PDB file of C-alpha atoms in Angstrom:
ATOM      1  CA  UNK E 142      -8.326   7.451  -3.521  1.00 38.00           C
ATOM      2  CA  UNK E 143      -5.962  10.550  -3.391  1.00 42.00           C
ATOM      3  CA  UNK E 144      -8.081  12.494  -0.719  1.00 42.00           C
ATOM      4  CA  UNK E 145      -7.721  10.544   2.244  1.00 39.00           C
ATOM      5  CA  UNK E 146     -10.153  10.550   4.563  1.00 39.00           C
ATOM      6  CA  UNK E 147     -10.671   9.678   8.659  1.00 46.00           C
ATOM      7  CA  UNK E 148     -13.576   7.730   8.600  1.00 62.00           C
ATOM      8  CA  UNK E 149     -13.703   4.057   8.091  1.00 81.00           C
ATOM      9  CA  UNK E 150     -16.686   2.793   6.770  1.00 91.00           C
ATOM     10  CA  UNK E 151     -17.984  -0.595   7.571  1.00 93.00           C
ATOM     11  CA  UNK E 152     -19.545  -3.356   5.393  1.00 95.00           C
ATOM     12  CA  UNK E 153     -21.286  -6.395   7.575  1.00 96.00           C
ATOM     13  CA  UNK E 154     -22.333  -9.026   5.274  1.00 96.00           C
ATOM     14  CA  UNK E 155     -23.565 -12.817   6.052  1.00 97.00           C
ATOM     15  CA  UNK E 156     -21.094 -15.269   5.073  1.00 97.00           C
ATOM     16  CA  UNK E 157     -21.924 -17.098   1.512  1.00 97.00           C
ATOM     17  CA  UNK E 158     -23.194 -13.379   0.587  1.00 97.00           C
ATOM     18  CA  UNK E 159     -21.735 -11.448  -2.172  1.00 97.00           C
ATOM     19  CA  UNK E 160     -19.872  -8.160  -1.139  1.00 97.00           C
ATOM     20  CA  UNK E 161     -19.450  -5.169  -3.228  1.00 97.00           C
ATOM     21  CA  UNK E 162     -16.811  -2.741  -1.582  1.00 97.00           C
ATOM     22  CA  UNK E 163     -16.944   0.881  -3.514  1.00 95.00           C
ATOM     23  CA  UNK E 164     -14.067   3.368  -4.085  1.00 95.00           C
ATOM     24  CA  UNK E 165     -14.311   7.054  -5.457  1.00 94.00           C
ATOM     25  CA  UNK E 166     -10.980   8.285  -6.720  1.00 92.00           C
ATOM     26  CA  UNK E 167     -10.135  11.863  -7.120  1.00 87.00           C
ATOM     27  CA  UNK E 168      -7.724  11.960 -10.132  1.00 92.00           C
ATOM     28  CA  UNK E 169      -8.924  11.898 -13.266  1.00 92.00           C
ATOM     29  CA  UNK E 170      -5.520  10.791 -14.691  1.00 93.00           C
ATOM     30  CA  UNK E 171      -5.414   7.834 -12.846  1.00 93.00           C
ATOM     31  CA  UNK E 172      -4.997   4.965 -15.195  1.00 92.00           C
ATOM     32  CA  UNK E 173      -3.898   2.036 -12.983  1.00 94.00           C
ATOM     33  CA  UNK E 174      -5.584   0.747  -9.989  1.00 96.00           C
ATOM     34  CA  UNK E 175      -5.095  -1.908  -7.264  1.00 96.00           C
ATOM     35  CA  UNK E 176      -7.223  -3.369  -4.491  1.00 97.00           C
ATOM     36  CA  UNK E 177      -5.576  -4.607  -1.792  1.00 97.00           C
ATOM     37  CA  UNK E 178      -6.488  -6.404   1.749  1.00 97.00           C
ATOM     38  CA  UNK E 179      -5.337  -5.781   4.901  1.00 96.00           C
ATOM     39  CA  UNK E 180      -5.665  -8.363   7.751  1.00 95.00           C
ATOM     40  CA  UNK E 181      -4.709  -6.937  11.590  1.00 92.00           C
ATOM     41  CA  UNK E 182      -0.984  -7.308  12.023  1.00 89.00           C
ATOM     42  CA  UNK E 183      -0.330  -7.638   8.314  1.00 93.00           C
ATOM     43  CA  UNK E 184       0.622  -5.426   5.484  1.00 95.00           C
ATOM     44  CA  UNK E 185      -1.521  -5.070   2.590  1.00 96.00           C
ATOM     45  CA  UNK E 186      -1.932  -7.794   0.327  1.00 96.00           C
ATOM     46  CA  UNK E 187      -2.494  -7.587  -3.485  1.00 95.00           C
ATOM     47  CA  UNK E 188      -6.080  -8.720  -4.742  1.00 97.00           C
ATOM     48  CA  UNK E 189      -6.545  -7.661  -8.163  1.00 97.00           C
ATOM     49  CA  UNK E 190      -5.301  -4.643 -10.519  1.00 96.00           C
ATOM     50  CA  UNK E 191      -6.930  -3.168 -13.499  1.00 97.00           C
ATOM     51  CA  UNK E 192      -5.779  -0.566 -15.983  1.00 95.00           C
ATOM     52  CA  UNK E 193      -8.122   2.106 -17.516  1.00 94.00           C
ATOM     53  CA  UNK E 194      -8.391   0.551 -20.893  1.00 94.00           C
ATOM     54  CA  UNK E 195     -10.784  -2.274 -19.009  1.00 96.00           C
ATOM     55  CA  UNK E 196     -14.010  -1.900 -17.209  1.00 97.00           C
ATOM     56  CA  UNK E 197     -13.769  -4.988 -15.683  1.00 98.00           C
ATOM     57  CA  UNK E 198     -11.463  -7.859 -14.646  1.00 98.00           C
ATOM     58  CA  UNK E 199     -12.244 -11.201 -13.163  1.00 97.00           C
ATOM     59  CA  UNK E 200      -9.782 -13.063 -10.488  1.00 95.00           C
ATOM     60  CA  UNK E 201     -10.745 -15.729  -8.301  1.00 93.00           C
ATOM     61  CA  UNK E 202     -14.058 -15.040  -6.391  1.00 96.00           C
ATOM     62  CA  UNK E 203     -13.455 -11.245  -7.076  1.00 98.00           C
ATOM     63  CA  UNK E 204     -14.268  -8.945  -9.801  1.00 98.00           C
ATOM     64  CA  UNK E 205     -13.225  -5.346 -10.358  1.00 98.00           C
ATOM     65  CA  UNK E 206     -15.429  -2.921 -12.050  1.00 97.00           C
ATOM     66  CA  UNK E 207     -14.110   0.431 -13.349  1.00 97.00           C
ATOM     67  CA  UNK E 208     -15.972   3.301 -14.126  1.00 95.00           C
ATOM     68  CA  UNK E 209     -14.038   6.069 -15.303  1.00 94.00           C
ATOM     69  CA  UNK E 210     -16.536   8.422 -16.044  1.00 94.00           C
ATOM     70  CA  UNK E 211     -17.570   9.090 -12.308  1.00 94.00           C
ATOM     71  CA  UNK E 212     -14.159   8.065 -11.156  1.00 94.00           C
ATOM     72  CA  UNK E 213     -15.559   4.915  -9.181  1.00 95.00           C
ATOM     73  CA  UNK E 214     -14.145   1.444  -8.592  1.00 95.00           C
ATOM     74  CA  UNK E 215     -15.618  -1.643  -7.356  1.00 96.00           C
ATOM     75  CA  UNK E 216     -14.536  -4.763  -5.711  1.00 97.00           C
ATOM     76  CA  UNK E 217     -16.974  -7.576  -5.881  1.00 98.00           C
ATOM     77  CA  UNK E 218     -16.483 -10.495  -3.618  1.00 98.00           C
ATOM     78  CA  UNK E 219     -18.490 -13.786  -4.666  1.00 97.00           C
ATOM     79  CA  UNK E 220     -19.684 -16.161  -1.767  1.00 97.00           C
ATOM     80  CA  UNK E 221     -17.835 -14.016   0.883  1.00 97.00           C
ATOM     81  CA  UNK E 222     -16.231 -16.128   3.673  1.00 96.00           C
ATOM     82  CA  UNK E 223     -14.990 -15.347   7.169  1.00 96.00           C
ATOM     83  CA  UNK E 224     -11.686 -15.395   6.020  1.00 96.00           C
ATOM     84  CA  UNK E 225     -12.387 -12.510   3.877  1.00 97.00           C
ATOM     85  CA  UNK E 226     -12.934 -10.230   6.913  1.00 97.00           C
ATOM     86  CA  UNK E 227     -10.098  -7.299   6.718  1.00 96.00           C
ATOM     87  CA  UNK E 228      -9.898  -3.653   5.543  1.00 96.00           C
ATOM     88  CA  UNK E 229      -9.492  -3.261   1.583  1.00 97.00           C
ATOM     89  CA  UNK E 230      -8.166  -0.392   0.011  1.00 95.00           C
ATOM     90  CA  UNK E 231      -8.266   0.593  -3.211  1.00 96.00           C
ATOM     91  CA  UNK E 232      -5.045   2.365  -4.730  1.00 95.00           C
ATOM     92  CA  UNK E 233      -4.917   4.780  -7.883  1.00 95.00           C
ATOM     93  CA  UNK E 234      -1.765   5.725  -9.842  1.00 93.00           C
ATOM     94  CA  UNK E 235      -1.767   8.378 -12.388  1.00 92.00           C
ATOM     95  CA  UNK E 236       1.844   8.582 -12.824  1.00 88.00           C
ATOM     96  CA  UNK E 237       4.394   6.374 -14.967  1.00 81.00           C
ATOM     97  CA  UNK E 238       6.108   5.288 -11.826  1.00 84.00           C
ATOM     98  CA  UNK E 239       5.448   3.098  -8.531  1.00 87.00           C
ATOM     99  CA  UNK E 240       3.607   6.017  -6.495  1.00 90.00           C
ATOM    100  CA  UNK E 241       0.234   5.055  -5.569  1.00 93.00           C
ATOM    101  CA  UNK E 242      -2.735   7.141  -3.464  1.00 94.00           C
ATOM    102  CA  UNK E 243      -4.300   4.781  -1.183  1.00 94.00           C
ATOM    103  CA  UNK E 244      -8.074   5.210  -0.385  1.00 92.00           C
ATOM    104  CA  UNK E 245      -9.086   5.336   3.686  1.00 90.00           C
ATOM    105  CA  UNK E 246     -10.363   2.075   3.542  1.00 94.00           C
ATOM    106  CA  UNK E 247     -13.311  -0.344   4.202  1.00 95.00           C
ATOM    107  CA  UNK E 248     -13.345  -2.706   7.095  1.00 95.00           C
ATOM    108  CA  UNK E 249     -15.508  -5.743   5.885  1.00 97.00           C
ATOM    109  CA  UNK E 250     -17.075  -7.988   8.588  1.00 96.00           C
ATOM    110  CA  UNK E 251     -18.172 -11.208   7.780  1.00 96.00           C
ATOM    111  CA  UNK E 252     -20.920 -12.997  10.003  1.00 94.00           C
ATOM    112  CA  UNK E 253     -20.830 -16.777  10.326  1.00 89.00           C
TER     113      UNK E 253
ATOM    114  CA  UNK Z  70       9.120 -18.009  -2.596  1.00 68.00           C
ATOM    115  CA  UNK Z  71       9.619 -15.647   0.545  1.00 83.00           C
ATOM    116  CA  UNK Z  72       7.909 -12.676   0.874  1.00 94.00           C
ATOM    117  CA  UNK Z  73       9.074  -9.042   1.841  1.00 97.00           C
ATOM    118  CA  UNK Z  74      10.775  -8.965   5.030  1.00 97.00           C
ATOM    119  CA  UNK Z  75      11.013  -6.111   7.431  1.00 98.00           C
ATOM    120  CA  UNK Z  76      12.940  -5.684  10.737  1.00 97.00           C
ATOM    121  CA  UNK Z  77      12.414  -5.055  13.243  1.00 97.00           C
ATOM    122  CA  UNK Z  78       8.693  -5.733  13.726  1.00 97.00           C
ATOM    123  CA  UNK Z  79       8.178  -3.005  16.719  1.00 97.00           C
ATOM    124  CA  UNK Z  80      10.402  -0.119  18.052  1.00 97.00           C
ATOM    125  CA  UNK Z  81       9.975   2.287  20.576  1.00 98.00           C
ATOM    126  CA  UNK Z  82      12.059   5.735  20.496  1.00 98.00           C
ATOM    127  CA  UNK Z  83      12.196   8.723  22.288  1.00 98.00           C
ATOM    128  CA  UNK Z  84      11.928  12.192  20.557  1.00 98.00           C
ATOM    129  CA  UNK Z  85      15.203  13.573  18.954  1.00 98.00           C
ATOM    130  CA  UNK Z  86      16.416   9.964  18.814  1.00 98.00           C
ATOM    131  CA  UNK Z  87      17.027   8.126  14.900  1.00 98.00           C
ATOM    132  CA  UNK Z  88      15.807   5.276  13.725  1.00 98.00           C
ATOM    133  CA  UNK Z  89      16.946   2.828  10.813  1.00 98.00           C
ATOM    134  CA  UNK Z  90      14.437   0.289   9.453  1.00 98.00           C
ATOM    135  CA  UNK Z  91      15.332  -2.803   7.178  1.00 98.00           C
ATOM    136  CA  UNK Z  92      13.458  -4.113   3.878  1.00 98.00           C
ATOM    137  CA  UNK Z  93      14.443  -7.047   2.275  1.00 98.00           C
ATOM    138  CA  UNK Z  94      12.733  -7.437  -0.987  1.00 98.00           C
ATOM    139  CA  UNK Z  95      11.355 -10.374  -2.985  1.00 97.00           C
ATOM    140  CA  UNK Z  96      13.983 -12.479  -4.448  1.00 96.00           C
ATOM    141  CA  UNK Z  97      14.585 -10.834  -8.071  1.00 94.00           C
ATOM    142  CA  UNK Z  98      12.563  -7.598  -7.125  1.00 95.00           C
ATOM    143  CA  UNK Z  99      14.567  -4.720  -7.863  1.00 94.00           C
ATOM    144  CA  UNK Z 100      12.386  -2.107  -6.887  1.00 95.00           C
ATOM    145  CA  UNK Z 101      11.613  -0.952  -3.159  1.00 96.00           C
ATOM    146  CA  UNK Z 102       8.938   1.437  -2.046  1.00 96.00           C
ATOM    147  CA  UNK Z 103       8.296   2.798   1.456  1.00 98.00           C
ATOM    148  CA  UNK Z 104       5.013   3.837   2.798  1.00 97.00           C
ATOM    149  CA  UNK Z 105       3.727   5.385   6.175  1.00 97.00           C
ATOM    150  CA  UNK Z 106       0.547   4.254   7.451  1.00 96.00           C
ATOM    151  CA  UNK Z 107      -1.307   6.574  10.133  1.00 94.00           C
ATOM    152  CA  UNK Z 108      -5.153   6.063  11.606  1.00 89.00           C
ATOM    153  CA  UNK Z 109      -5.245   9.472  10.293  1.00 86.00           C
ATOM    154  CA  UNK Z 110      -3.770   9.920   7.342  1.00 88.00           C
ATOM    155  CA  UNK Z 111      -3.806   6.417   6.007  1.00 90.00           C
ATOM    156  CA  UNK Z 112      -1.219   5.110   3.671  1.00 94.00           C
ATOM    157  CA  UNK Z 113       1.283   7.661   2.271  1.00 96.00           C
ATOM    158  CA  UNK Z 114       3.813   7.135  -0.095  1.00 95.00           C
ATOM    159  CA  UNK Z 115       7.721   7.991   0.925  1.00 97.00           C
ATOM    160  CA  UNK Z 116      10.112   7.184  -1.619  1.00 95.00           C
ATOM    161  CA  UNK Z 117      10.965   4.642  -4.150  1.00 94.00           C
ATOM    162  CA  UNK Z 118      14.163   3.082  -4.830  1.00 95.00           C
ATOM    163  CA  UNK Z 119      15.306   1.514  -7.925  1.00 93.00           C
ATOM    164  CA  UNK Z 120      19.254   0.215  -8.687  1.00 92.00           C
ATOM    165  CA  UNK Z 121      20.547   1.965  -5.448  1.00 94.00           C
ATOM    166  CA  UNK Z 122      19.069   5.215  -6.626  1.00 94.00           C
ATOM    167  CA  UNK Z 123      15.685   7.066  -5.159  1.00 94.00           C
ATOM    168  CA  UNK Z 124      13.657   7.454  -8.405  1.00 89.00           C
ATOM    169  CA  UNK Z 125      10.674   8.993  -6.700  1.00 90.00           C
ATOM    170  CA  UNK Z 126      10.249  10.701  -3.610  1.00 93.00           C
ATOM    171  CA  UNK Z 127       6.764  11.845  -1.681  1.00 94.00           C
ATOM    172  CA  UNK Z 128       5.967  14.772   0.294  1.00 94.00           C
ATOM    173  CA  UNK Z 129       8.191  14.137   3.620  1.00 97.00           C
ATOM    174  CA  UNK Z 130      10.515  16.430   5.086  1.00 97.00           C
ATOM    175  CA  UNK Z 131      14.100  15.800   4.928  1.00 96.00           C
ATOM    176  CA  UNK Z 132      14.319  14.188   8.098  1.00 98.00           C
ATOM    177  CA  UNK Z 133      13.086  10.760   6.090  1.00 98.00           C
ATOM    178  CA  UNK Z 134      15.733   9.230   4.027  1.00 97.00           C
ATOM    179  CA  UNK Z 135      16.484   5.545   2.565  1.00 97.00           C
ATOM    180  CA  UNK Z 136      19.029   3.735   0.632  1.00 97.00           C
ATOM    181  CA  UNK Z 137      19.155   0.814  -1.539  1.00 98.00           C
ATOM    182  CA  UNK Z 138      22.106  -1.728  -1.352  1.00 97.00           C
ATOM    183  CA  UNK Z 139      23.277  -3.434  -4.752  1.00 96.00           C
ATOM    184  CA  UNK Z 140      21.580  -6.898  -3.388  1.00 95.00           C
ATOM    185  CA  UNK Z 141      18.112  -4.645  -3.718  1.00 96.00           C
ATOM    186  CA  UNK Z 142      17.812  -4.633   0.080  1.00 98.00           C
ATOM    187  CA  UNK Z 143      16.505  -1.051   1.599  1.00 98.00           C
ATOM    188  CA  UNK Z 144      16.858   0.807   4.379  1.00 98.00           C
ATOM    189  CA  UNK Z 145      14.618   3.874   5.831  1.00 98.00           C
ATOM    190  CA  UNK Z 146      15.959   6.188   8.430  1.00 98.00           C
ATOM    191  CA  UNK Z 147      14.314   8.906  10.200  1.00 98.00           C
ATOM    192  CA  UNK Z 148      16.435  11.658  12.137  1.00 96.00           C
ATOM    193  CA  UNK Z 149      15.290  13.478  15.076  1.00 97.00           C
ATOM    194  CA  UNK Z 150      12.066  11.807  15.531  1.00 98.00           C
ATOM    195  CA  UNK Z 151       8.617  13.501  16.220  1.00 98.00           C
ATOM    196  CA  UNK Z 152       5.662  12.417  18.306  1.00 97.00           C
ATOM    197  CA  UNK Z 153       4.188  12.511  14.998  1.00 96.00           C
ATOM    198  CA  UNK Z 154       6.325   9.875  13.608  1.00 97.00           C
ATOM    199  CA  UNK Z 155       4.539   7.164  15.073  1.00 97.00           C
ATOM    200  CA  UNK Z 156       3.258   4.971  12.489  1.00 97.00           C
ATOM    201  CA  UNK Z 157       3.258   1.642  10.585  1.00 97.00           C
ATOM    202  CA  UNK Z 158       6.141   1.928   8.169  1.00 98.00           C
ATOM    203  CA  UNK Z 159       5.666  -0.343   4.948  1.00 98.00           C
ATOM    204  CA  UNK Z 160       7.906  -1.730   2.784  1.00 98.00           C
ATOM    205  CA  UNK Z 161       6.853  -2.710  -0.711  1.00 97.00           C
ATOM    206  CA  UNK Z 162       8.744  -4.657  -3.694  1.00 96.00           C
ATOM    207  CA  UNK Z 163       8.110  -4.582  -7.266  1.00 94.00           C
ATOM    208  CA  UNK Z 164       9.928  -6.124 -10.455  1.00 91.00           C
ATOM    209  CA  UNK Z 165      10.673  -2.499 -11.610  1.00 85.00           C
ATOM    210  CA  UNK Z 166      10.907  -3.649 -15.162  1.00 83.00           C
ATOM    211  CA  UNK Z 167       7.801  -1.192 -15.898  1.00 78.00           C
ATOM    212  CA  UNK Z 168       6.997   2.100 -14.741  1.00 76.00           C
ATOM    213  CA  UNK Z 169       4.279   1.210 -12.351  1.00 83.00           C
ATOM    214  CA  UNK Z 170       3.469  -2.789 -11.230  1.00 89.00           C
ATOM    215  CA  UNK Z 171       1.802  -4.515  -8.682  1.00 91.00           C
ATOM    216  CA  UNK Z 172       3.426  -3.911  -5.287  1.00 94.00           C
ATOM    217  CA  UNK Z 173       4.020  -6.386  -2.680  1.00 95.00           C
ATOM    218  CA  UNK Z 174       4.382  -5.536   1.073  1.00 97.00           C
ATOM    219  CA  UNK Z 175       5.867  -6.445   4.048  1.00 97.00           C
ATOM    220  CA  UNK Z 176       4.166  -6.719   7.563  1.00 96.00           C
ATOM    221  CA  UNK Z 177       5.684  -3.508   8.349  1.00 97.00           C
ATOM    222  CA  UNK Z 178       7.440  -2.036  11.223  1.00 98.00           C
ATOM    223  CA  UNK Z 179       5.463  -0.289  14.021  1.00 97.00           C
ATOM    224  CA  UNK Z 180       7.691   2.608  15.237  1.00 98.00           C
ATOM    225  CA  UNK Z 181       6.101   4.035  18.843  1.00 97.00           C
ATOM    226  CA  UNK Z 182       7.651   7.474  19.271  1.00 98.00           C
ATOM    227  CA  UNK Z 183       7.561   8.526  23.405  1.00 96.00           C
TER     228      UNK Z 183
END
């Protein structure tokens, strides 16, 4: 979240399994969150967003869960595919304008 | 619909020089934001432009500046380059209708300062 770190954790999963990527955000005033996927050599790609008036939101093969009590966000990917291999970032926004704080990212490796 | 286009894709400059990066947003998008991405600091907000006006600014020195044109295209300028300015510079566009919206990113300009 707002406190970026130097370490990039890695999650390795088998193709077909479900993946869960976690994110801890630091600003309790943040009320809009986005998950991005970044493949090598590309810019971040929007996956799904959620506002703080929701606890859960589903998209195609992805689900985002928001726990405001512990300031935690998670991204669940169902039936993970090799094409899901990338770095995933959560972004938080405590403002009423387009300034986002990005987490340090999690690298997802999908083994065939 | 074409995505966000950033040019050039790669740049190599030397310390003390200046550089200009260009960004063409998605058609119909009026807000353009710029971010710097480095391995050490991650993605950091530089500034946002809307209707040719800088709407918000991050915590970067005045050497970093930008502008937006009437067609929503944006440029970012970095003067007196330092080694630490080596980074991937990402541009993101959004509709600009609400205070904060989902951002759509370009592939970035990879700047190397030697």
